[in-house]
Short mmCIF file of C-alpha atoms in Angstrom, two decimals:
data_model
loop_
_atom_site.label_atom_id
_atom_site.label_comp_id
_atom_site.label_asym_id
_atom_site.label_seq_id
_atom_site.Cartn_x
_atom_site.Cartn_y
_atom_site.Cartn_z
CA UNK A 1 86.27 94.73 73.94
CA UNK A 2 89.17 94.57 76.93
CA UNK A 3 90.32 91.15 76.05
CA UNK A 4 90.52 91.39 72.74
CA UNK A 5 93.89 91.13 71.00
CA UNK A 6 95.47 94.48 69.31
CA UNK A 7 94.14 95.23 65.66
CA UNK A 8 98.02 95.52 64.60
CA UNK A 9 100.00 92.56 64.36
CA UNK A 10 103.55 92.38 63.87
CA UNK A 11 104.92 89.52 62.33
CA UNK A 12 102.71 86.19 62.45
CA UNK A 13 105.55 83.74 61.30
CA UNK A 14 106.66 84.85 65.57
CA UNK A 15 103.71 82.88 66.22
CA UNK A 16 105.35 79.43 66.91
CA UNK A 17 105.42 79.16 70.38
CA UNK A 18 103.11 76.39 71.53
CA UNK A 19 103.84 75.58 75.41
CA UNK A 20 101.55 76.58 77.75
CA UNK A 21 101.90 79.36 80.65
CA UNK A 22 102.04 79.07 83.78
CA UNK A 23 100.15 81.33 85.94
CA UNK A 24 102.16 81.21 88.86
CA UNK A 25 105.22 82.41 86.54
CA UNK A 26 106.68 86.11 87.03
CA UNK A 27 107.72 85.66 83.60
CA UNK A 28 106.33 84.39 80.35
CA UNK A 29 106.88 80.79 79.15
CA UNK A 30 108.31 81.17 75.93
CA UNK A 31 108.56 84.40 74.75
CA UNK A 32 108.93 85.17 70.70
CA UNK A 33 112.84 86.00 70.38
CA UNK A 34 114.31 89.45 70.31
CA UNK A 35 111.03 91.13 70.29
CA UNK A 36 112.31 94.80 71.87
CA UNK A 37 115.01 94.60 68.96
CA UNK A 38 112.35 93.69 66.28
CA UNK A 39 110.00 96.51 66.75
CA UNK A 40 113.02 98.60 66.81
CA UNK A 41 114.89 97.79 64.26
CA UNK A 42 112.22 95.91 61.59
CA UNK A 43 113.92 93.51 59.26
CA UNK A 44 113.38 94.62 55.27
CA UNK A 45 113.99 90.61 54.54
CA UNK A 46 110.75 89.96 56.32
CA UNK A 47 107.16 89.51 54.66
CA UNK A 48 105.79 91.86 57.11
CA UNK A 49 104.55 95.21 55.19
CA UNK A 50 105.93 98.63 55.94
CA UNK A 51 102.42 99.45 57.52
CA UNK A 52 102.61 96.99 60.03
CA UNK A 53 106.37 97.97 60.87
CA UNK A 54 105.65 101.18 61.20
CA UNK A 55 102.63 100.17 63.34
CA UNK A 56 103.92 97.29 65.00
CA UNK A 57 102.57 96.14 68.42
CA UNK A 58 103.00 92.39 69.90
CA UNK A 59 101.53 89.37 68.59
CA UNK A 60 98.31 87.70 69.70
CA UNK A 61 100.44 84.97 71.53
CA UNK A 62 102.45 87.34 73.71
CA UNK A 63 99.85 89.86 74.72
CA UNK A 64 97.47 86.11 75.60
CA UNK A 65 100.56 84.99 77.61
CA UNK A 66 100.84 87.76 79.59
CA UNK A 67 97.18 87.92 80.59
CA UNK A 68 97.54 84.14 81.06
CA UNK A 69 100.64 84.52 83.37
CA UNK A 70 98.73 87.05 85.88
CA UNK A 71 95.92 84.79 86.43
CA UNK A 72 94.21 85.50 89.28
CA UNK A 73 95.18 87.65 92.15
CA UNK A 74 93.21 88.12 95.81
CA UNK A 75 93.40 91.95 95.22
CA UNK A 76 90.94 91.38 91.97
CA UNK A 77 87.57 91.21 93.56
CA UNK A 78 86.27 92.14 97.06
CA UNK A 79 85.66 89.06 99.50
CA UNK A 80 82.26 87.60 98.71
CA UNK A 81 81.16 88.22 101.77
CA UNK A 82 81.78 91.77 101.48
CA UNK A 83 80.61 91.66 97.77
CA UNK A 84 77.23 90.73 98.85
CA UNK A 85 76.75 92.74 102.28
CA UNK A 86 76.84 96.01 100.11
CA UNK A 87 73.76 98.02 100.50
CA UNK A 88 71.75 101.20 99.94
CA UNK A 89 72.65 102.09 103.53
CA UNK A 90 76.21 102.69 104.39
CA UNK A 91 77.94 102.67 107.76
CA UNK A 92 75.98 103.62 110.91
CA UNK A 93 72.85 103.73 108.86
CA UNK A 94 74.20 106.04 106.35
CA UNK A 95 73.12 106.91 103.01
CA UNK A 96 74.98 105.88 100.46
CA UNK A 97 77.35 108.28 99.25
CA UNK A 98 79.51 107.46 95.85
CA UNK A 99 82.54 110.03 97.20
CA UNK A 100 82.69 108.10 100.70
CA UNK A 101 82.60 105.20 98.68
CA UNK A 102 85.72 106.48 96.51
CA UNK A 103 87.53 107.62 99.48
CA UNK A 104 87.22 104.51 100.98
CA UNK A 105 88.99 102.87 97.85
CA UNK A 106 91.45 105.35 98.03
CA UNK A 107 93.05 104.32 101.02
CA UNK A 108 94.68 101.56 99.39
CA UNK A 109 98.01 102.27 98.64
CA UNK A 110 98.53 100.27 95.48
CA UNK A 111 95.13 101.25 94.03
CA UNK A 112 95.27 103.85 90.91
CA UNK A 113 92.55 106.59 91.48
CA UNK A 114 90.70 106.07 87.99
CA UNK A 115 90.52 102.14 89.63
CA UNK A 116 88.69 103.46 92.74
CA UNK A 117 86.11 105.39 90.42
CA UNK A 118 85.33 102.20 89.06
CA UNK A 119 85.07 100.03 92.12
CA UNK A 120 82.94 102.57 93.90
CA UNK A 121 80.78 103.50 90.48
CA UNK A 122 80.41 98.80 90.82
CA UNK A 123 79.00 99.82 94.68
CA UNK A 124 76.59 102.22 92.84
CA UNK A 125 74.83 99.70 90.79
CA UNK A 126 74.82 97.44 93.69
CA UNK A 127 73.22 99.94 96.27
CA UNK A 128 70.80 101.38 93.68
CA UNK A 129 67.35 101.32 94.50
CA UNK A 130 66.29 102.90 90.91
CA UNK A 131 63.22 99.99 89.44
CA UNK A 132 64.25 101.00 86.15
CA UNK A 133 66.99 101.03 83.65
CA UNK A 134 66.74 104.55 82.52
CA UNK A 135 67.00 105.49 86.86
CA UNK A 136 69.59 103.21 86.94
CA UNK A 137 71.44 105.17 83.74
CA UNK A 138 70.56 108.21 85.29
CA UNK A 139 71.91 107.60 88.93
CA UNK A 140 75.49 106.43 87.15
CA UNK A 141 75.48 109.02 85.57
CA UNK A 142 75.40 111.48 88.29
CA UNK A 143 77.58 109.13 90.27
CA UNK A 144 80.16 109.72 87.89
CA UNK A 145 79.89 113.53 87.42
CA UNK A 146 80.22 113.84 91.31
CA UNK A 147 83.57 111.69 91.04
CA UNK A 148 84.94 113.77 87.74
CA UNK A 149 83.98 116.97 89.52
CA UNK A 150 86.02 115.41 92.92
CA UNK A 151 89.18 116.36 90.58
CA UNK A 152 88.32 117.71 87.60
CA UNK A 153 92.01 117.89 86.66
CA UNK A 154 92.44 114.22 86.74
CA UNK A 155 93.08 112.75 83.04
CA UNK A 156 92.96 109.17 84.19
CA UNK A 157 89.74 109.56 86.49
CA UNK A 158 87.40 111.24 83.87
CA UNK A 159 88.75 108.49 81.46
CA UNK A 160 88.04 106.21 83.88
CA UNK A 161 84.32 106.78 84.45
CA UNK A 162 83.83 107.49 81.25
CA UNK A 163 85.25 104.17 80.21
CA UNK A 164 83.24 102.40 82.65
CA UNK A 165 79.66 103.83 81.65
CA UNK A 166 80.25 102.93 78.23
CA UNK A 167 81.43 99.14 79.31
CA UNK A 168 78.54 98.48 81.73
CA UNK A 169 76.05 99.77 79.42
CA UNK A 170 76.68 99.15 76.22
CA UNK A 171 74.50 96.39 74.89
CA UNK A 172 71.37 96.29 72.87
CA UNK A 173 70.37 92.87 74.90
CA UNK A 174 69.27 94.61 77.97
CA UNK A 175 66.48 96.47 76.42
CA UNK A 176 64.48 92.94 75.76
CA UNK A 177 65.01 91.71 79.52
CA UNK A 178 63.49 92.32 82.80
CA UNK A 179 64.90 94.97 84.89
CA UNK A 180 66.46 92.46 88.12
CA UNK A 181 68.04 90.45 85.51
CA UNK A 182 69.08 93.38 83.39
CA UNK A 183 70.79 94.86 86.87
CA UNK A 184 72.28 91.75 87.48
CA UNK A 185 74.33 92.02 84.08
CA UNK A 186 75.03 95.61 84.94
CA UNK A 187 76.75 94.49 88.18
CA UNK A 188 78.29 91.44 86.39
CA UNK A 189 80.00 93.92 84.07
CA UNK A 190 81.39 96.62 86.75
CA UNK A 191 83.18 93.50 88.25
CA UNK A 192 84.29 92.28 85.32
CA UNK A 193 85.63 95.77 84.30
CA UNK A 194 87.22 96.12 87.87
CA UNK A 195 88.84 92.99 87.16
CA UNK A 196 90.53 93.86 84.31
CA UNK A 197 91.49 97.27 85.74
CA UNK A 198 93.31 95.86 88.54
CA UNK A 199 94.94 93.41 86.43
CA UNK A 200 96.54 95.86 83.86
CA UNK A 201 99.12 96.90 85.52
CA UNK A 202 100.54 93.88 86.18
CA UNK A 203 99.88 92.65 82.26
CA UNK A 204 102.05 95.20 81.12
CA UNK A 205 104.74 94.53 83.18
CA UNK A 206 104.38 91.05 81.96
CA UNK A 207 105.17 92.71 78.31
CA UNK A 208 107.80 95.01 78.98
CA UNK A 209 110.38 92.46 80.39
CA UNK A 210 111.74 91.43 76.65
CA UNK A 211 112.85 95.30 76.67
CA UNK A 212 115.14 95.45 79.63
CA UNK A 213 118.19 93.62 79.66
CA UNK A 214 121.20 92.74 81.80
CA UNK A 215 123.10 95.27 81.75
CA UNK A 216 120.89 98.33 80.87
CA UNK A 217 120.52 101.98 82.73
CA UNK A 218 116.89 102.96 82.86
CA UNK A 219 116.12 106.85 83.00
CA UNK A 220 112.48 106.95 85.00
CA UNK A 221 110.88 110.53 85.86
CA UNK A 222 108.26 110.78 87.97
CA UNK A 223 106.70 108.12 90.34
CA UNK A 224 104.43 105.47 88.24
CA UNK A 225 102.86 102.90 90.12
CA UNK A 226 102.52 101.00 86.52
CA UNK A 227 106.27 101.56 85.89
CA UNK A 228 107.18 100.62 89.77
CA UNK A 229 105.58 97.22 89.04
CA UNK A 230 107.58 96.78 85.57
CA UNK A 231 111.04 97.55 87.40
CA UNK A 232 109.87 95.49 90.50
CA UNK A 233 108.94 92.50 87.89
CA UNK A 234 111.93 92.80 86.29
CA UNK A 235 113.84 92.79 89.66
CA UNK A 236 111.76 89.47 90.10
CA UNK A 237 113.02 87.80 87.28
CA UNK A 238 116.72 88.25 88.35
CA UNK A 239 117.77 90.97 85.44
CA UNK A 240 120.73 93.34 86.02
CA UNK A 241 120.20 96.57 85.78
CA UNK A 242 120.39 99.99 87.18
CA UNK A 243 117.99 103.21 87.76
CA UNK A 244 118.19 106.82 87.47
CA UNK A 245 115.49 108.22 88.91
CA UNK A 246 114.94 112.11 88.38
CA UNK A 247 114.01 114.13 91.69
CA UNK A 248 111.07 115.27 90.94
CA UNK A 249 110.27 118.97 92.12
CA UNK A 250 108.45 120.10 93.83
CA UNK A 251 106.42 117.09 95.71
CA UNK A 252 109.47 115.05 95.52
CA UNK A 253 108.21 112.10 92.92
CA UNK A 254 111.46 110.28 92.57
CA UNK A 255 111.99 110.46 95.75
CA UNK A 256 109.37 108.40 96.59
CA UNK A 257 110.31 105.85 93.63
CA UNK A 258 113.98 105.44 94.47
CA UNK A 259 113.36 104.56 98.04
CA UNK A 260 111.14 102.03 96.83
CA UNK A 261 113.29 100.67 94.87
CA UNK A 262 116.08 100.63 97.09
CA UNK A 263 113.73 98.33 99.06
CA UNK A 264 114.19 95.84 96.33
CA UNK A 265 117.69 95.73 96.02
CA UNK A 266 117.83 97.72 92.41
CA UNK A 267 121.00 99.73 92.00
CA UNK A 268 119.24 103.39 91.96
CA UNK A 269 120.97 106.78 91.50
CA UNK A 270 118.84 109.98 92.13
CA UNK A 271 119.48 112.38 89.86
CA UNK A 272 118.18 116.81 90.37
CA UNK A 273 115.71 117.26 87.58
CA UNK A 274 117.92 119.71 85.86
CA UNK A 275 120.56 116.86 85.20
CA UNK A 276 119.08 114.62 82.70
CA UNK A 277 120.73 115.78 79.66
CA UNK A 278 124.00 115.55 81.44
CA UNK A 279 123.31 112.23 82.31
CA UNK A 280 121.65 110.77 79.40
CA UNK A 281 124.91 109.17 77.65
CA UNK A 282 124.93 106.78 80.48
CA UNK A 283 121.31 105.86 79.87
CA UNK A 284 120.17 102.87 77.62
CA UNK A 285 115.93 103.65 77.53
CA UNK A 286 113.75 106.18 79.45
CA UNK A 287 110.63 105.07 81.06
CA UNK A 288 107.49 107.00 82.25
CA UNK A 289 104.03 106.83 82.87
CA UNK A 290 100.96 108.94 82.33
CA UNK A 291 98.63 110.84 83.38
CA UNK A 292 96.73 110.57 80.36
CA UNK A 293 97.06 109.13 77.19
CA UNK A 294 95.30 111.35 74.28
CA UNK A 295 94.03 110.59 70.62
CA UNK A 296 97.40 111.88 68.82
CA UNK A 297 99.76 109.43 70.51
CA UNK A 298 100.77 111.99 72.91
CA UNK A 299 100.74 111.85 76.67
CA UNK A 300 99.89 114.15 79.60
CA UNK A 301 101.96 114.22 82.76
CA UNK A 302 104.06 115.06 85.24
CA UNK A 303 105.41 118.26 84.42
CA UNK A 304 109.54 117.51 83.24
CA UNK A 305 108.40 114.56 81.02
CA UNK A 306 108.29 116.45 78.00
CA UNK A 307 112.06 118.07 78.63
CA UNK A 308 112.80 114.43 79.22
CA UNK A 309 111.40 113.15 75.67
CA UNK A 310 112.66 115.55 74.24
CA UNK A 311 116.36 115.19 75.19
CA UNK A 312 116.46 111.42 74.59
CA UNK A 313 114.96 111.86 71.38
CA UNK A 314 118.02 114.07 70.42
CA UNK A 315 120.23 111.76 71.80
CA UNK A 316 118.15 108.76 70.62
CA UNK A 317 117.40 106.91 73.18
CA UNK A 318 113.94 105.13 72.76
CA UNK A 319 111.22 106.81 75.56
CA UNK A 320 108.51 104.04 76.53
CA UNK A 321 105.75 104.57 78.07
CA UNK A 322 103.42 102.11 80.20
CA UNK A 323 99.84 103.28 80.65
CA UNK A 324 96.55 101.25 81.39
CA UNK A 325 93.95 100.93 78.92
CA UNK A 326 92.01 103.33 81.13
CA UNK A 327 93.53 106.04 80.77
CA UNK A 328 92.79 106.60 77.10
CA UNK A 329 91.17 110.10 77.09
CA UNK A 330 89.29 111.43 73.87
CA UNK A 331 91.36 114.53 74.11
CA UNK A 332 93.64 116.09 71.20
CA UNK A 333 95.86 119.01 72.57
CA UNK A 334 97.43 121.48 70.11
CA UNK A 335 100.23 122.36 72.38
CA UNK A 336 100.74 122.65 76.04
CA UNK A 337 98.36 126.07 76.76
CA UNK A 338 96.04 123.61 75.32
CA UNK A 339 94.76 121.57 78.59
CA UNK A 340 92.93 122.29 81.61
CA UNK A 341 95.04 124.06 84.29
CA UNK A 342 95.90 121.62 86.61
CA UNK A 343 98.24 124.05 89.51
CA UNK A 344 99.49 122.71 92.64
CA UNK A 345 101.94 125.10 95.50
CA UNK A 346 105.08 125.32 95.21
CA UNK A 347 107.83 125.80 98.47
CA UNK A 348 110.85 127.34 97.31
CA UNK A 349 112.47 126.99 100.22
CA UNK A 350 112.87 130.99 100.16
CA UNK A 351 110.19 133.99 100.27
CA UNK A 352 109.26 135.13 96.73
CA UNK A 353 108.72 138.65 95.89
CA UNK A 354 104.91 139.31 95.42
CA UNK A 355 105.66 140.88 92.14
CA UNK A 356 107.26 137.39 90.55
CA UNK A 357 105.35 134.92 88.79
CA UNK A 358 105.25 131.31 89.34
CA UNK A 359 104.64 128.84 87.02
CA UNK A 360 102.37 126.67 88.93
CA UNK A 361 101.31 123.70 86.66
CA UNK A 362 101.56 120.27 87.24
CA UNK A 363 101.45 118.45 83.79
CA UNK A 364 103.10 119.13 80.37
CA UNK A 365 101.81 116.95 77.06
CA UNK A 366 104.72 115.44 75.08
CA UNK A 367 103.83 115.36 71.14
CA UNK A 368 103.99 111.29 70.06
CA UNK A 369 106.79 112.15 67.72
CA UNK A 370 109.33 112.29 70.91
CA UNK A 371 107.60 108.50 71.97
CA UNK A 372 108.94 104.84 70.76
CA UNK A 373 106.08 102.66 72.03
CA UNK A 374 103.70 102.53 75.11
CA UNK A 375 103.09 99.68 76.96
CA UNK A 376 99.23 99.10 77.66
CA UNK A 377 97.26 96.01 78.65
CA UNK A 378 95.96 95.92 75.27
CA UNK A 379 99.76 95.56 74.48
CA UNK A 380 102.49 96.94 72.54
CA UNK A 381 101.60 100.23 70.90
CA UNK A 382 103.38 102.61 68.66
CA UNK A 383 102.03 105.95 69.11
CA UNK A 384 100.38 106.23 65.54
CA UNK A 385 98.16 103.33 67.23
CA UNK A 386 96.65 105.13 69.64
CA UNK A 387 93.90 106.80 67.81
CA UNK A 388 92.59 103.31 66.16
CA UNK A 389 92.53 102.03 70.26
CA UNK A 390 90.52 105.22 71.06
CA UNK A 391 87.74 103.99 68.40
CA UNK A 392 87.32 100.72 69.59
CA UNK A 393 87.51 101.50 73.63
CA UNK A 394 84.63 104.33 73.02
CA UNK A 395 82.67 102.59 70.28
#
C-alpha cells in the first residue's frame, strides 16, 4: 500500500530515463525534463488525455527515484540492541505506559508527533503480553485512543494512529497462523510503517526540487518541518534562491523557520503576517505545510494559511503544499466553523478589556480550489487526487 506508485500518471512517453540512482545523492539522477512547467502548463500536442492533465501527479520513475535516492538513514529504526531490550516493564521496573512511551519520542527534535504515535504504538505490540490476537487488537486499540485523547486537536496524530492500526492489521493471513508468529508480523509491520514514516519527509523533498529554481522567491508561512527539509535540500543542491518567511503570530512560527534558515546560508526576509499581499509581486511560489490533509483536497493549518492561498491565488501564484502520507484524515469540512476547536493563548502585549472577544483558534482549512499541487511521499498530487489516495490508504 505505502510503496506503491500513484494511480495517476502523467505522461508515460517521460519515462525514458534509464540510469540508476544513487543513494548517497541529495538529488535525483536524471530527472524527466521540465516537470514543474509540465504539470503547470500541460501541452495540448501531447497524447496525454485531459483527465490525466487535469489530474496529473509524477511518473512511476520519479516518485521510485526519489525513494531510491533516500535509501537508508540511521534515524529509520532504533539500534537493535535497543529494538530487542524493549519490554513489558519500563524504566525502574515500571509498567509500561504508551504516553511515557510517546513522550519519550517526543523529545526528538526532528521527529513529527503523528511519527512518535507510531513508534511508541510499534513499543506496544512489542511489550504486549495479550496470548491472543483479538487482546492484542484490543490493547492497540486502547493504546491509540489514549494517544488521540493526549491531543485531541491534532489532525496529523489521529491520522496517524489511525493509519497505523489499519497497516499493522490488515491482512486476512493472520487469522490461519499461530499467535507468536502472527505477533511477529504485527511487529514486522509497525517497523516497517515507522520506516516509511520517517522517510517521507525526506522523499518529498526529493520531488519538489524540479519546482524551485535559480532565481526564485519562495513565500513560506508557518514553520513545517517537511517544508524546512525541502528548502534545506534545495540549499544542498546549490540552487539560488531567496525566502520570505511570514512572522507568524502569536507563537512566533516564522520566527523559528527563518533563523533556521539563516543557519544555512539561504537569503531569508521576515515578513509581519499582515504584509503578504503587499509583498506577493516579488514572490515566484508559496509553500506550506499541514496540519491535516482532508478528503476534498483541502488542508487544515496554521491559522493565516488560508489568507495566504487566497491572495496568491488572486495574484496567481501557484500555492504547494508538502504533507506526509500520514496525515491524510477522513475528514470533509464545509467551511471553517466546521472543525474541532483547536484554541491556544494569545499575549497581546497589552491588557484587554474583559468585555472584548478574542479569536482564539489555531487552524483555518483552505478550500483545494486556492491549491496547485501537494507534495506527498506518495508523490505529486493535484488536489482533485486526494480523495482517490484517501480510498486506497483506508481500504
Amino acid at each position: 500500500m505505502w510503496w506503491r506508485s500513484p494511480s495517476f500518471i502523467l505522461d508515460r512517453q517521460q519515462q525514458n530515463d534509464t540510469a540508476s540512482p544513487n543513494p548517497e545523492s541529495i538529488s535525483l539522477s536524471s530527472p524527466p525534463p521540465s516537470m514543474a512547467d509540465t504539470l503547470q502548463n500541460p501541452n495540448p500536442n501531447t497524447s496525454t488525455s485531459a483527465y490525466y492533465q487535469t489530474r496529473a501527479v509524477v511518473t512511476r520513475d520519479w516518485l521510485a527515484q526519489a525513494q531510491a535516492a533516500v535509501g537508508r538513514h540511521p534515524d529509520d529504526r532504533l539500534p537493535v540492541s535497543d529494538e530487542r531490550t524493549k519490554s513489558a516493564v519500563g524504566d525502574a521496573g515500571k509498567p509500561f505506559s504508551v504516553i511515557d512511551e510517546f513522550n519519550s519520542w517526543r523529545k526528538q527534535p526532528d521527529l513529527a508527533e503523528a511519527v512518535a504515535a507510531i513508534r511508541a504504538l510499534a513499543a506496544v505490540i512489542r511489550a504486549s503480553q495479550a496470548t491472543t490476537m483479538m487482546e492484542l487488537e484490543i490493547e492497540l486499540k486502547k493504546a491509540s485512543d489514549s494517544l488521540k485523547s493526549w491531543d485531541t486537536t491534532s489532525i496529523s496524530l489521529t491520522a496517524g494512529c489511525d493509519l497505523f492500526i489499519r497497516y499493522v492489521t490488515r491482512t486476512s493471513a493472520l487469522e490461519y497462523e499461530n499467535f507468536n508468529s502472527a505477533k511477529s508480523r504485527l511487529i514486522e509491520r509497525a517497523e516497517k510503517f515507522g520506516e516509511i514514516s520517517c522517510k517521507a519527509r525526506r522523499i518529498i523533498a526529493m520531488l519538489s526540487q524540479d519546482f524551485i529554481f535559480d532565481g526564485c522567491t519562495i513565500l513560506v508561512h508557518g514553520f513545517s518541518r517537511v517544508v524546512l527539509e525541502v528548502l534545506k535540500t534545495a540549499a544542498q543542491n546549490k540552487k539560488l534562491f531567496r525566502v520570505f518567511c511570514t512572522e507568524g503570530r502569536p507563537d512566533g512560527a516564522g520566527l523559528r523557520l527563518s533563523n533556521e534558515l539563516a543557519k544555512l546560508d539561504v537569503p531569508v526576509k521576515l515578513l509581519i503576517d499582515s504584509a503578504v499581499a503587499y509583498s506577493l509581486d516579488e514572490v515566484d511560489m508559496v509553500f506550506v505545510g499541514a496540519d491535516g490533509v482532508v478528503e476534498s483536497g483541502g488542508i487544515i493549518n496554521m491559522m493565516g494559511t488560508y489568507q495566504v492561498a487566497l491572495v496568491a491565488h488572486t495574484m496567481n501564484k501557484p500555492v504547494y503544499v508538502a504533507a506526509e502520507s500520514y496525515k491524510f484524515a477522513r475528514l470533509y469540512p464545509l467551511d471553517q466553523k466546521d472543525m474541532a476547536p483547536a484554541l491556544r493563548p494569545i499575549d497581546f502585549g497589552v491588557a484587554i478589556p474583559s468585555k472584548v472577544e478574542v479569536e482564539t483558534s489555531k487552524l483555518d482549512y483552505t478550500p483545494p480550489q486556492y491549491l496547485t499541487l501537494l507534495f506527498t511521499d506518495l508523490g505529486v498530487l493535484t488536489p482533485s487526487v486526494v480523495s482517490d489516495e484517501l480510498i486506497q490508504l483506508y481500504l
